[in-house]
mmCIF file of C-alpha atoms and ligand atoms in Angstrom:
data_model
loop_
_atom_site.group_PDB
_atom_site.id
_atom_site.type_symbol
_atom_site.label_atom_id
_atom_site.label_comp_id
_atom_site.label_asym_id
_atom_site.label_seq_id
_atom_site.Cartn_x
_atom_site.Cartn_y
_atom_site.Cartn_z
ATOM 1 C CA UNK A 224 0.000 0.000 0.000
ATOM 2 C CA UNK A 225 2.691 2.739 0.821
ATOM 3 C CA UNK A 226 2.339 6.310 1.129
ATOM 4 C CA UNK A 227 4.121 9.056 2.831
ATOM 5 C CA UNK A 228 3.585 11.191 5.644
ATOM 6 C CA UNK A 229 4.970 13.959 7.537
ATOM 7 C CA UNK A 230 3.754 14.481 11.354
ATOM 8 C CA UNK A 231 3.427 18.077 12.086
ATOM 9 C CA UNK A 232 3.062 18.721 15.698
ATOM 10 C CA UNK A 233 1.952 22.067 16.845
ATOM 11 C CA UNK A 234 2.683 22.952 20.529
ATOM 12 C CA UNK A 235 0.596 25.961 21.482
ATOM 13 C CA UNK A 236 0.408 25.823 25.569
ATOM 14 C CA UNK A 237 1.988 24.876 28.626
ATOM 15 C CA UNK A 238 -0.063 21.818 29.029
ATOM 16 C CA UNK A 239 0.731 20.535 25.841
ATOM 17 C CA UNK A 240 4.279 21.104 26.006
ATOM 18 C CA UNK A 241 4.318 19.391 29.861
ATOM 19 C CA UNK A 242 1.838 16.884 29.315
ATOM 20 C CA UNK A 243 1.204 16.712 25.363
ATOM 21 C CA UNK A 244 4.790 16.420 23.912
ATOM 22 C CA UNK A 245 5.929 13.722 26.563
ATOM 23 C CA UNK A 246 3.121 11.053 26.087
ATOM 24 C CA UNK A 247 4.004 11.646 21.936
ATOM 25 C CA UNK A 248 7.412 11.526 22.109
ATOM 26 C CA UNK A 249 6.792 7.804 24.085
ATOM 27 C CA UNK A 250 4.094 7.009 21.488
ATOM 28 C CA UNK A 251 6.905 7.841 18.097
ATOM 29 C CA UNK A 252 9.636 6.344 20.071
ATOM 30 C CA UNK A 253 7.823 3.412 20.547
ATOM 31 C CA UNK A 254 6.838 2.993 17.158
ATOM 32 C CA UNK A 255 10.140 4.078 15.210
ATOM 33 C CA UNK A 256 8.250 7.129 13.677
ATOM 34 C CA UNK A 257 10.087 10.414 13.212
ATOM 35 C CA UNK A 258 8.016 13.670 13.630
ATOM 36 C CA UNK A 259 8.601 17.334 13.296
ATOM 37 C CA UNK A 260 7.487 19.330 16.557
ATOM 38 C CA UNK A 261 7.209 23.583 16.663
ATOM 39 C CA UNK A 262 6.420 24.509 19.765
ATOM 40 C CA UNK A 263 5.485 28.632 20.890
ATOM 41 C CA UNK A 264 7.550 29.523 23.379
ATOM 42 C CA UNK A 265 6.443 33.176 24.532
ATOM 43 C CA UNK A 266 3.237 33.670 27.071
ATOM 44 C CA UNK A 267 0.213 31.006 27.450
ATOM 45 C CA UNK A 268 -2.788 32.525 26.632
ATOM 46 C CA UNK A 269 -4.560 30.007 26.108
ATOM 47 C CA UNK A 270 -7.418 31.257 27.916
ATOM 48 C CA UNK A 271 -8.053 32.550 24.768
ATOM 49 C CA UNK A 272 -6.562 30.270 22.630
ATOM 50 C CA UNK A 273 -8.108 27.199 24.045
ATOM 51 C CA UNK A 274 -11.247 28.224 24.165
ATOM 52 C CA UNK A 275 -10.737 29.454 19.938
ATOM 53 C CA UNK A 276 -10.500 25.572 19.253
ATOM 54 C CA UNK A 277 -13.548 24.614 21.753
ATOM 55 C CA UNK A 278 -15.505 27.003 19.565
ATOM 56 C CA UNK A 279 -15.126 25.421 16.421
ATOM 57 C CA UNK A 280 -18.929 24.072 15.702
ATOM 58 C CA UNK A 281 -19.670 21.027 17.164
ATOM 59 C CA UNK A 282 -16.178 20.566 18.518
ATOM 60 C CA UNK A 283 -17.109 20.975 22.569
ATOM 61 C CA UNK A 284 -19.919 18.763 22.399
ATOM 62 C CA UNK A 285 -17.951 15.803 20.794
ATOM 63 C CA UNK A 286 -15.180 16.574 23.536
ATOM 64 C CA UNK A 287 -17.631 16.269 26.024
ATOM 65 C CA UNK A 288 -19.005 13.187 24.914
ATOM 66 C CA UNK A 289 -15.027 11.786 24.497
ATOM 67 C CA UNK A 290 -14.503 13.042 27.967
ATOM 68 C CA UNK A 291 -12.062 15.363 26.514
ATOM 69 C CA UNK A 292 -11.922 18.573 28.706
ATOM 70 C CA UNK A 293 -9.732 16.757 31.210
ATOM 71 C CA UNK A 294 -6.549 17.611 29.160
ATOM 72 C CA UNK A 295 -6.866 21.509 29.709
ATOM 73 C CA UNK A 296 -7.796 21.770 33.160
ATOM 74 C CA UNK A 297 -9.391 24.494 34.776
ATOM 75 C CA UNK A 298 -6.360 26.608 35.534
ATOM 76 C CA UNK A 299 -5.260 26.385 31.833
ATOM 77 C CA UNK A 300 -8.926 27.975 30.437
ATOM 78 C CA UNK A 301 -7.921 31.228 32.561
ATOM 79 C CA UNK A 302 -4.439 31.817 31.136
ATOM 80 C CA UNK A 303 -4.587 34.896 29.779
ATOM 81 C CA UNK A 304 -7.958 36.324 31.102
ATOM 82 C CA UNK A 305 -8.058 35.475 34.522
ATOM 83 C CA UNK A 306 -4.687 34.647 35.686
ATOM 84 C CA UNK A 307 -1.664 35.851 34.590
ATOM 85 C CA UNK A 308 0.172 34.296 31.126
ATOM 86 C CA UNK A 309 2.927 31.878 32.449
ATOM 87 C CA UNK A 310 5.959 31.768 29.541
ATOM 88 C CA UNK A 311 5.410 28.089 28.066
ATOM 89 C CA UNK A 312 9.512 28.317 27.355
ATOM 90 C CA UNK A 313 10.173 28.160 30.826
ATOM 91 C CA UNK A 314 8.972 24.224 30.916
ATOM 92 C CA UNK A 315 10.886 23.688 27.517
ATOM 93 C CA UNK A 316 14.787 22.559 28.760
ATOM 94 C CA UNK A 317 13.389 20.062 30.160
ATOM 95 C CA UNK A 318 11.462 18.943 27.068
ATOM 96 C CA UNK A 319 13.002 20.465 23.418
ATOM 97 C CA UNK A 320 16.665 18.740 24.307
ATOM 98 C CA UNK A 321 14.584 15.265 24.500
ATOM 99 C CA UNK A 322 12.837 15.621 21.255
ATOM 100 C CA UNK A 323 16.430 16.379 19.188
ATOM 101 C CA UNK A 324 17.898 13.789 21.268
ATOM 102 C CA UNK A 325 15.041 11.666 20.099
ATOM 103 C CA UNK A 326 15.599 12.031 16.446
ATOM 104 C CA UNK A 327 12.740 14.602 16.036
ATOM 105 C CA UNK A 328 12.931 17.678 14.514
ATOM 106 C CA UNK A 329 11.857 21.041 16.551
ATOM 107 C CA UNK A 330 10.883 24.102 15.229
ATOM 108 C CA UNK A 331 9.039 27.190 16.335
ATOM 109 C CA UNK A 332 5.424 27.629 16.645
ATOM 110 C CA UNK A 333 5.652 31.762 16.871
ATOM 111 C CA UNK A 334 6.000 33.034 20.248
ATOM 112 C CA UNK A 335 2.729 35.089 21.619
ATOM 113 C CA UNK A 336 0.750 32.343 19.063
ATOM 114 C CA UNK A 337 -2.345 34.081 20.142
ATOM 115 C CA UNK A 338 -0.817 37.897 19.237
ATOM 116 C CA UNK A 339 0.254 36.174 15.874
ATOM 117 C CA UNK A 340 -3.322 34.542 15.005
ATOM 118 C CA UNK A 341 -5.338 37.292 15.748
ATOM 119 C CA UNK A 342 -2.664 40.022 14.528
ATOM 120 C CA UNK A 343 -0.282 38.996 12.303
ATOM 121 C CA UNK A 344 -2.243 40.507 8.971
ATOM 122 C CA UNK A 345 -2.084 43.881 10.597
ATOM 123 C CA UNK A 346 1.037 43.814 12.147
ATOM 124 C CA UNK A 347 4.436 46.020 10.935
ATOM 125 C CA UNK A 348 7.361 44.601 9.982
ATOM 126 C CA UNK A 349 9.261 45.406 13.268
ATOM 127 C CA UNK A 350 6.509 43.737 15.121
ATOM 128 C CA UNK A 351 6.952 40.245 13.272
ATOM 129 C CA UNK A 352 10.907 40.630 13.864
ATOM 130 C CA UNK A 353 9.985 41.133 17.880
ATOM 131 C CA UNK A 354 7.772 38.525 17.439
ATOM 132 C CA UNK A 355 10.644 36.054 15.978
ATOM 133 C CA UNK A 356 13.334 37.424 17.874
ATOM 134 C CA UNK A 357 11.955 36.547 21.146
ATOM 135 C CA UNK A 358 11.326 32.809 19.641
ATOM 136 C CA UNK A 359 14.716 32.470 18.820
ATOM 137 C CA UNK A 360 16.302 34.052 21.686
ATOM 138 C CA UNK A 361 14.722 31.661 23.636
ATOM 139 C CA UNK A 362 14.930 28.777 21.794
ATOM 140 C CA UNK A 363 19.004 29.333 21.438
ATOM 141 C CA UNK A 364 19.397 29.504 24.927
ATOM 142 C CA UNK A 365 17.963 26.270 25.560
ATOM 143 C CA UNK A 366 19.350 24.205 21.909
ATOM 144 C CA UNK A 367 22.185 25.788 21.843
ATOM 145 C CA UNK A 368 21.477 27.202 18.185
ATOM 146 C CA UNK A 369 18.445 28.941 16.467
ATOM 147 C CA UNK A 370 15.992 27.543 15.261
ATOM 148 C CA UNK A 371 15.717 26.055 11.093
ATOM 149 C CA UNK A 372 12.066 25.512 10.709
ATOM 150 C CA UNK A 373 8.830 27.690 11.666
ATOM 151 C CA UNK A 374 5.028 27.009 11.474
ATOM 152 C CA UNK A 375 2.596 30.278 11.773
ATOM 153 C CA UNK A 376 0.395 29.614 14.531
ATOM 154 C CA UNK A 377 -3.329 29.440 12.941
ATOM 155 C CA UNK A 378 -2.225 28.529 9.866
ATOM 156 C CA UNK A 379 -1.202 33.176 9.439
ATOM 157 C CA UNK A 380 1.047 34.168 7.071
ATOM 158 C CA UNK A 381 1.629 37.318 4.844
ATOM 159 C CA UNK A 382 4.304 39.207 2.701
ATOM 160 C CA UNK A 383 5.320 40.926 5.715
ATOM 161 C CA UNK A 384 6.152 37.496 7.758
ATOM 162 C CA UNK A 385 7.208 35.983 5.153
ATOM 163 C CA UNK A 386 9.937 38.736 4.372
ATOM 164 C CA UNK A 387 10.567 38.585 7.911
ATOM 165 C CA UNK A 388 11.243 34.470 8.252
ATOM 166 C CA UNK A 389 13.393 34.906 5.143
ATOM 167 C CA UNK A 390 15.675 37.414 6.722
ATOM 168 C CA UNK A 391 15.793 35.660 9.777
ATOM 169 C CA UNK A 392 17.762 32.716 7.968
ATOM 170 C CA UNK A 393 15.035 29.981 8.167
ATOM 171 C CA UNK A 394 15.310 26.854 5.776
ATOM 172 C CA UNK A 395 11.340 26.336 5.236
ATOM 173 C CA UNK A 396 8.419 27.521 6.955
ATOM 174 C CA UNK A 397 4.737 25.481 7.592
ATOM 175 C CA UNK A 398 2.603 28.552 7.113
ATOM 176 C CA UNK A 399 -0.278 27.658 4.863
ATOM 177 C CA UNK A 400 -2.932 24.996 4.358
ATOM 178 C CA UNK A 401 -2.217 23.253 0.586
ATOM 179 C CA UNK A 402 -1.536 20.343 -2.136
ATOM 180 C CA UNK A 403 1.921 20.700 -2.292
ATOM 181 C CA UNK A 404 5.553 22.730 -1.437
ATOM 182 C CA UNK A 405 5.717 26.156 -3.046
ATOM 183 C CA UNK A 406 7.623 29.043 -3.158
ATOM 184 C CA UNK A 407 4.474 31.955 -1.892
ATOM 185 C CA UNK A 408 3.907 34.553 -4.031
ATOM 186 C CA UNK A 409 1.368 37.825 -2.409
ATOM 187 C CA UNK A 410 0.697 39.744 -5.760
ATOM 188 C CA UNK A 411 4.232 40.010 -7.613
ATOM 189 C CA UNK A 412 6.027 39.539 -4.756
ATOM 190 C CA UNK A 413 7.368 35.486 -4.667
ATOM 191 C CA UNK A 414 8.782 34.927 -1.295
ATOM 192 C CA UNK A 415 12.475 33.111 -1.442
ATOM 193 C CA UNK A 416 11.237 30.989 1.328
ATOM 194 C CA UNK A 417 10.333 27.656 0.771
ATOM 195 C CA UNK A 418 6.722 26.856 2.207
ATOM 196 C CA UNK A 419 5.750 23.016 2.908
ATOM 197 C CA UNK A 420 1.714 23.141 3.788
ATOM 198 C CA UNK A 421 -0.603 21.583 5.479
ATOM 199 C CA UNK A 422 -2.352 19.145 3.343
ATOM 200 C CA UNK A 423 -4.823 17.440 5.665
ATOM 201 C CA UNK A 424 -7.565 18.659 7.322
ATOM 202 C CA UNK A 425 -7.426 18.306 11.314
ATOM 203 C CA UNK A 426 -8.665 16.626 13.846
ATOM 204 C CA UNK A 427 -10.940 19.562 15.489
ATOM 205 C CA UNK A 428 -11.669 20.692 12.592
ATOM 206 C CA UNK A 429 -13.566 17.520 11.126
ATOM 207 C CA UNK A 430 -14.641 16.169 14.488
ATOM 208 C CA UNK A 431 -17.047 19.703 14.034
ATOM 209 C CA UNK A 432 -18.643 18.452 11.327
ATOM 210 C CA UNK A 433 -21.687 16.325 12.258
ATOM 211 C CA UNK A 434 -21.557 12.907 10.917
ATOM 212 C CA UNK A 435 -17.465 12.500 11.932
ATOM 213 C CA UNK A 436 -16.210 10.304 14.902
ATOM 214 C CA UNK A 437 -12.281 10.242 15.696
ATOM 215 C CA UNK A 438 -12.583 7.025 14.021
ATOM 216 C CA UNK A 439 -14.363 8.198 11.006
ATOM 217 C CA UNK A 440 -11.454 11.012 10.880
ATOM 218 C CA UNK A 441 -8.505 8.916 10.858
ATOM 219 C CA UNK A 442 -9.796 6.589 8.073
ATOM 220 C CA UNK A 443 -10.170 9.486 5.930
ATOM 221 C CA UNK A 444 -6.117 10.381 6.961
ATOM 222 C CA UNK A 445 -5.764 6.725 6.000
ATOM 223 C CA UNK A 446 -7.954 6.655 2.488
ATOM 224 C CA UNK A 447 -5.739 10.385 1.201
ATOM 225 C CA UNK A 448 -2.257 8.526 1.780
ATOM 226 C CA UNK A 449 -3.190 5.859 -0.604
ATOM 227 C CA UNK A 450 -2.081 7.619 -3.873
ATOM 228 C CA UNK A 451 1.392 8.082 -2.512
ATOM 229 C CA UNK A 452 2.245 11.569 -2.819
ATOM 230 C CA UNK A 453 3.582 12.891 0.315
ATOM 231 C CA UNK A 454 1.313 14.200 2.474
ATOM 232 C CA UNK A 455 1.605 16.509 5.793
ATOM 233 C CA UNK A 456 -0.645 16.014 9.168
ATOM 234 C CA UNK A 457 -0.931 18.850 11.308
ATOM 235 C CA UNK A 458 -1.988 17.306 14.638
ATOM 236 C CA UNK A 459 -1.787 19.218 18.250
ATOM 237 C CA UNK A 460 -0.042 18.230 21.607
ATOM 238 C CA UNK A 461 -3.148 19.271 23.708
ATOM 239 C CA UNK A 462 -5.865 16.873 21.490
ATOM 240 C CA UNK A 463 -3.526 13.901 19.696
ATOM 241 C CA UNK A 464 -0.787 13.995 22.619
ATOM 242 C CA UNK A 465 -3.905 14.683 25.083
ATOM 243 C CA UNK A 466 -7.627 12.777 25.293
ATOM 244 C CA UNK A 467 -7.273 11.504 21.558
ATOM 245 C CA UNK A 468 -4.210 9.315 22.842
ATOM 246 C CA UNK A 469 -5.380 6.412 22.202
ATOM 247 C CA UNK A 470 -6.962 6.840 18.793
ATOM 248 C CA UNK A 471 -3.731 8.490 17.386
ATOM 249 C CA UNK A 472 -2.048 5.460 18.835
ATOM 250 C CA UNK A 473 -4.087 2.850 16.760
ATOM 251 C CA UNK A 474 -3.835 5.484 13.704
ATOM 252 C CA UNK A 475 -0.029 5.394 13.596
ATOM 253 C CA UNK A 476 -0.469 1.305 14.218
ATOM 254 C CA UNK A 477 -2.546 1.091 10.433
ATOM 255 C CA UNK A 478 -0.160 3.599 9.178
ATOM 256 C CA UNK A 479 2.881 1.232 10.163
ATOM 257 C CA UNK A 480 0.314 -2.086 8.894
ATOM 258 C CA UNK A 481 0.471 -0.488 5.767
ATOM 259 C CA UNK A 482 3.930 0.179 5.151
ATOM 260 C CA UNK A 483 2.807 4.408 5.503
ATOM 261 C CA UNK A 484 7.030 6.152 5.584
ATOM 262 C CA UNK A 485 7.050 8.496 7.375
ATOM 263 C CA UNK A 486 9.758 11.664 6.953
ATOM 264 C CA UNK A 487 10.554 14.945 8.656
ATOM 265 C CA UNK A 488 9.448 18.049 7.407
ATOM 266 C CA UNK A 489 12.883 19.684 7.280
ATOM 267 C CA UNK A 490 14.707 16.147 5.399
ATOM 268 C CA UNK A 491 12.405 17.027 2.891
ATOM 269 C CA UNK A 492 12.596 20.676 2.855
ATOM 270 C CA UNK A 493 16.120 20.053 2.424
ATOM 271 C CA UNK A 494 15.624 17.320 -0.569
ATOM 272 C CA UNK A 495 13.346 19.843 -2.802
ATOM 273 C CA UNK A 496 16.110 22.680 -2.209
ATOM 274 C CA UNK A 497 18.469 20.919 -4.305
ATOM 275 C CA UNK A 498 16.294 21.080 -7.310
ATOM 276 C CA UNK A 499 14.932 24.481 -6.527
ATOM 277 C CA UNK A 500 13.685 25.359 -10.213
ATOM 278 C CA UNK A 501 11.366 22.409 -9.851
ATOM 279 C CA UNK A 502 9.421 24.104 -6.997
ATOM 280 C CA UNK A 503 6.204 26.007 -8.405
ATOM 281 C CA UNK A 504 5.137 29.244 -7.565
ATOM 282 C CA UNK A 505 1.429 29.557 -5.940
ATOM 283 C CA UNK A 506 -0.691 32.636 -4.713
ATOM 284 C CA UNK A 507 -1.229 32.825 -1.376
ATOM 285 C CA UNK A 508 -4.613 33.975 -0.226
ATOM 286 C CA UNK A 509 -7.129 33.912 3.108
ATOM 287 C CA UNK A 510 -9.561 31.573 2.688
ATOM 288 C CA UNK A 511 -12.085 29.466 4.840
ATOM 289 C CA UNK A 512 -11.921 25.591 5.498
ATOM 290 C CA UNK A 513 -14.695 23.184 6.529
ATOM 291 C CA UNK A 514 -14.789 23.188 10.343
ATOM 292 C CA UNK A 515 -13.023 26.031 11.461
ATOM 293 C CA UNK A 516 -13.704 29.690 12.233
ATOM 294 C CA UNK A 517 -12.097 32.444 10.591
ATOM 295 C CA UNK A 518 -9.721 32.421 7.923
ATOM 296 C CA UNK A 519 -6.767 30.792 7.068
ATOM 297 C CA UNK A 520 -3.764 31.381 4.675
ATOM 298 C CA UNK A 521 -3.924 28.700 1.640
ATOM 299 C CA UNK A 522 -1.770 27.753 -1.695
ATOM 300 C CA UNK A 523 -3.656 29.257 -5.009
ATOM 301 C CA UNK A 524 -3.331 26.535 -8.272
ATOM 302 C CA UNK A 525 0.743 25.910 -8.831
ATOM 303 C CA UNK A 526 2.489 27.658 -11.328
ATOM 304 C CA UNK A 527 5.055 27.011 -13.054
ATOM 305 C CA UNK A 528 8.144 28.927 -11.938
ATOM 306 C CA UNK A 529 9.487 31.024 -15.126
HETATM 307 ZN ZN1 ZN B 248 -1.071 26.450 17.111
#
């Protein structure tokens, strides 16, 4: 059977970097299955951000039924609004090391992810470069080295971050929802910086939609590998590391029945770089997806680079 996949694993809170990342990093080890982890590293506010993914339609009731709330904890849903914002890097030295040491890559996630989400189309130019700064600063101290890879937090990205990851030396970014890797263009402007999107729809997202059980989601993941091209999974510390555990667990278990590869985003970045001129161009634009509020950056049709 075959197919590829890369395991994109977004780390937006404290909780999912304490509790999440551990019980996945067990779960990959014990399967052989390399992964690509970017985890936000500036205040937890998830308060707010929490409660962005519980509002996705139908997405607290089917929690509630999975006996899903357990994960975030009361404490966590006040981050932000109630209590103070505690800095999610201060729990990563004792968690990032692991994951390299592990085999995984690590990347960032943005560093105020819910600043970036809500802001990022109106921010300036010196606000994105605080914004990665910060990441990186903090990310140095604890790796030793900056950081290679990014994903935008909410799936944000524009000419002015874009610019902005470029300069700051990244290989690739995970920015956008898509088909395939692409070099972003916003009007004339192509960005130089290699974008590898999102190609699946989540977890939260479909588990919104009416007729969809966990189960009935990770068939789907299953049924869109079979044609072989490679194919990246954006899943999250606080649901697949969290109270979807279990069904992740027997997800990677068909994966691996079916002889499903898996790769890491940046060994693949790294593999289309050496043929750059074979990377199309595509139009980036903000668009809505089935499932989740707002809107979201996504690839426009491929075109041929000229
Ligand atoms: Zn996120």
């Amino acid at each position: 059977m075959g197919g590829r996949l890369g395991i994109k694993i977004d780390v937006d809170t404290l909780a999912g970097l304490s509790k999440g990342v551990p019980a996945l990093l067990k779960m990959l080890g014990e399967r052989g299955i390399k992964a690509s982890f970017y985890v936000s590293l500036g205040p937890d506010n998830s308060g707010r951000a929490v409660f962005r993914v519980f509002r996705q339609q139908g997405f607290l009731e089917k929690m509630l039924r999975t006996r899903a709330p357990s994960v975030y904890g009361f404490p966590t849903m006040l981050y932000g609004t109630l209590l103070p914002a505690p800095m999610i890097g201060a729990a990563a030295p004792g968690v990032l090391p692991s994951l390299a040491a592990a085999g995984h890559e690590v990347g960032l996630h943005g560093y105020d992810h819910v600043r970036w989400h809500d802001r990022l189309l109106f921010m300036t130019r010196e606000e994105v470069d605080q914004e990665i700064k910060q990441a990186q600063a903090t990310f140095a101290d604890i790796m030793g080295a900056p950081a290679t890879s990014f994903a935008a937090p909410g799936w944000q990205a524009s000419e002015t971050s874009r610019a902005a990851l470029a300069a700051a030396g990244f290989l690739y970014a995970s920015d956008t929802r898509g088909t395939q890797p692409f070099f972003p263009r916003f009007g004339a402007q192509v960005s130089p910086l290699l974008e590898i999107p999102t190609t699946l729809p989540t977890l939260d997202e479909l588990l919104g939609l009416s007729d969809c059980s966990v189960e009935d989601f990770f068939a789907l993941i299953l049924s869109r590998l079979e044609n072989g091209t490679p194919q990246v999974l954006t899943i999250h510390a606080e649901l697949e590391g969290g109270p979807f555990q279990e069904a992740f667990a027997r997800f990677l278990d068909l994966c691996l029945a079916r002889g499903v590869t898996f790769f890491r985003l940046a060994d693949w970045a790294a593999q289309l770089l050496e043929q750059q001129k074979n990377i199309p161009t595509a139009l980036v634009f903000q668009g809505r997806l089935p499932g989740r509020a707002g809107t979201v950056s996504r690839q426009g049709v491929p075109e041929e680079q000229t």
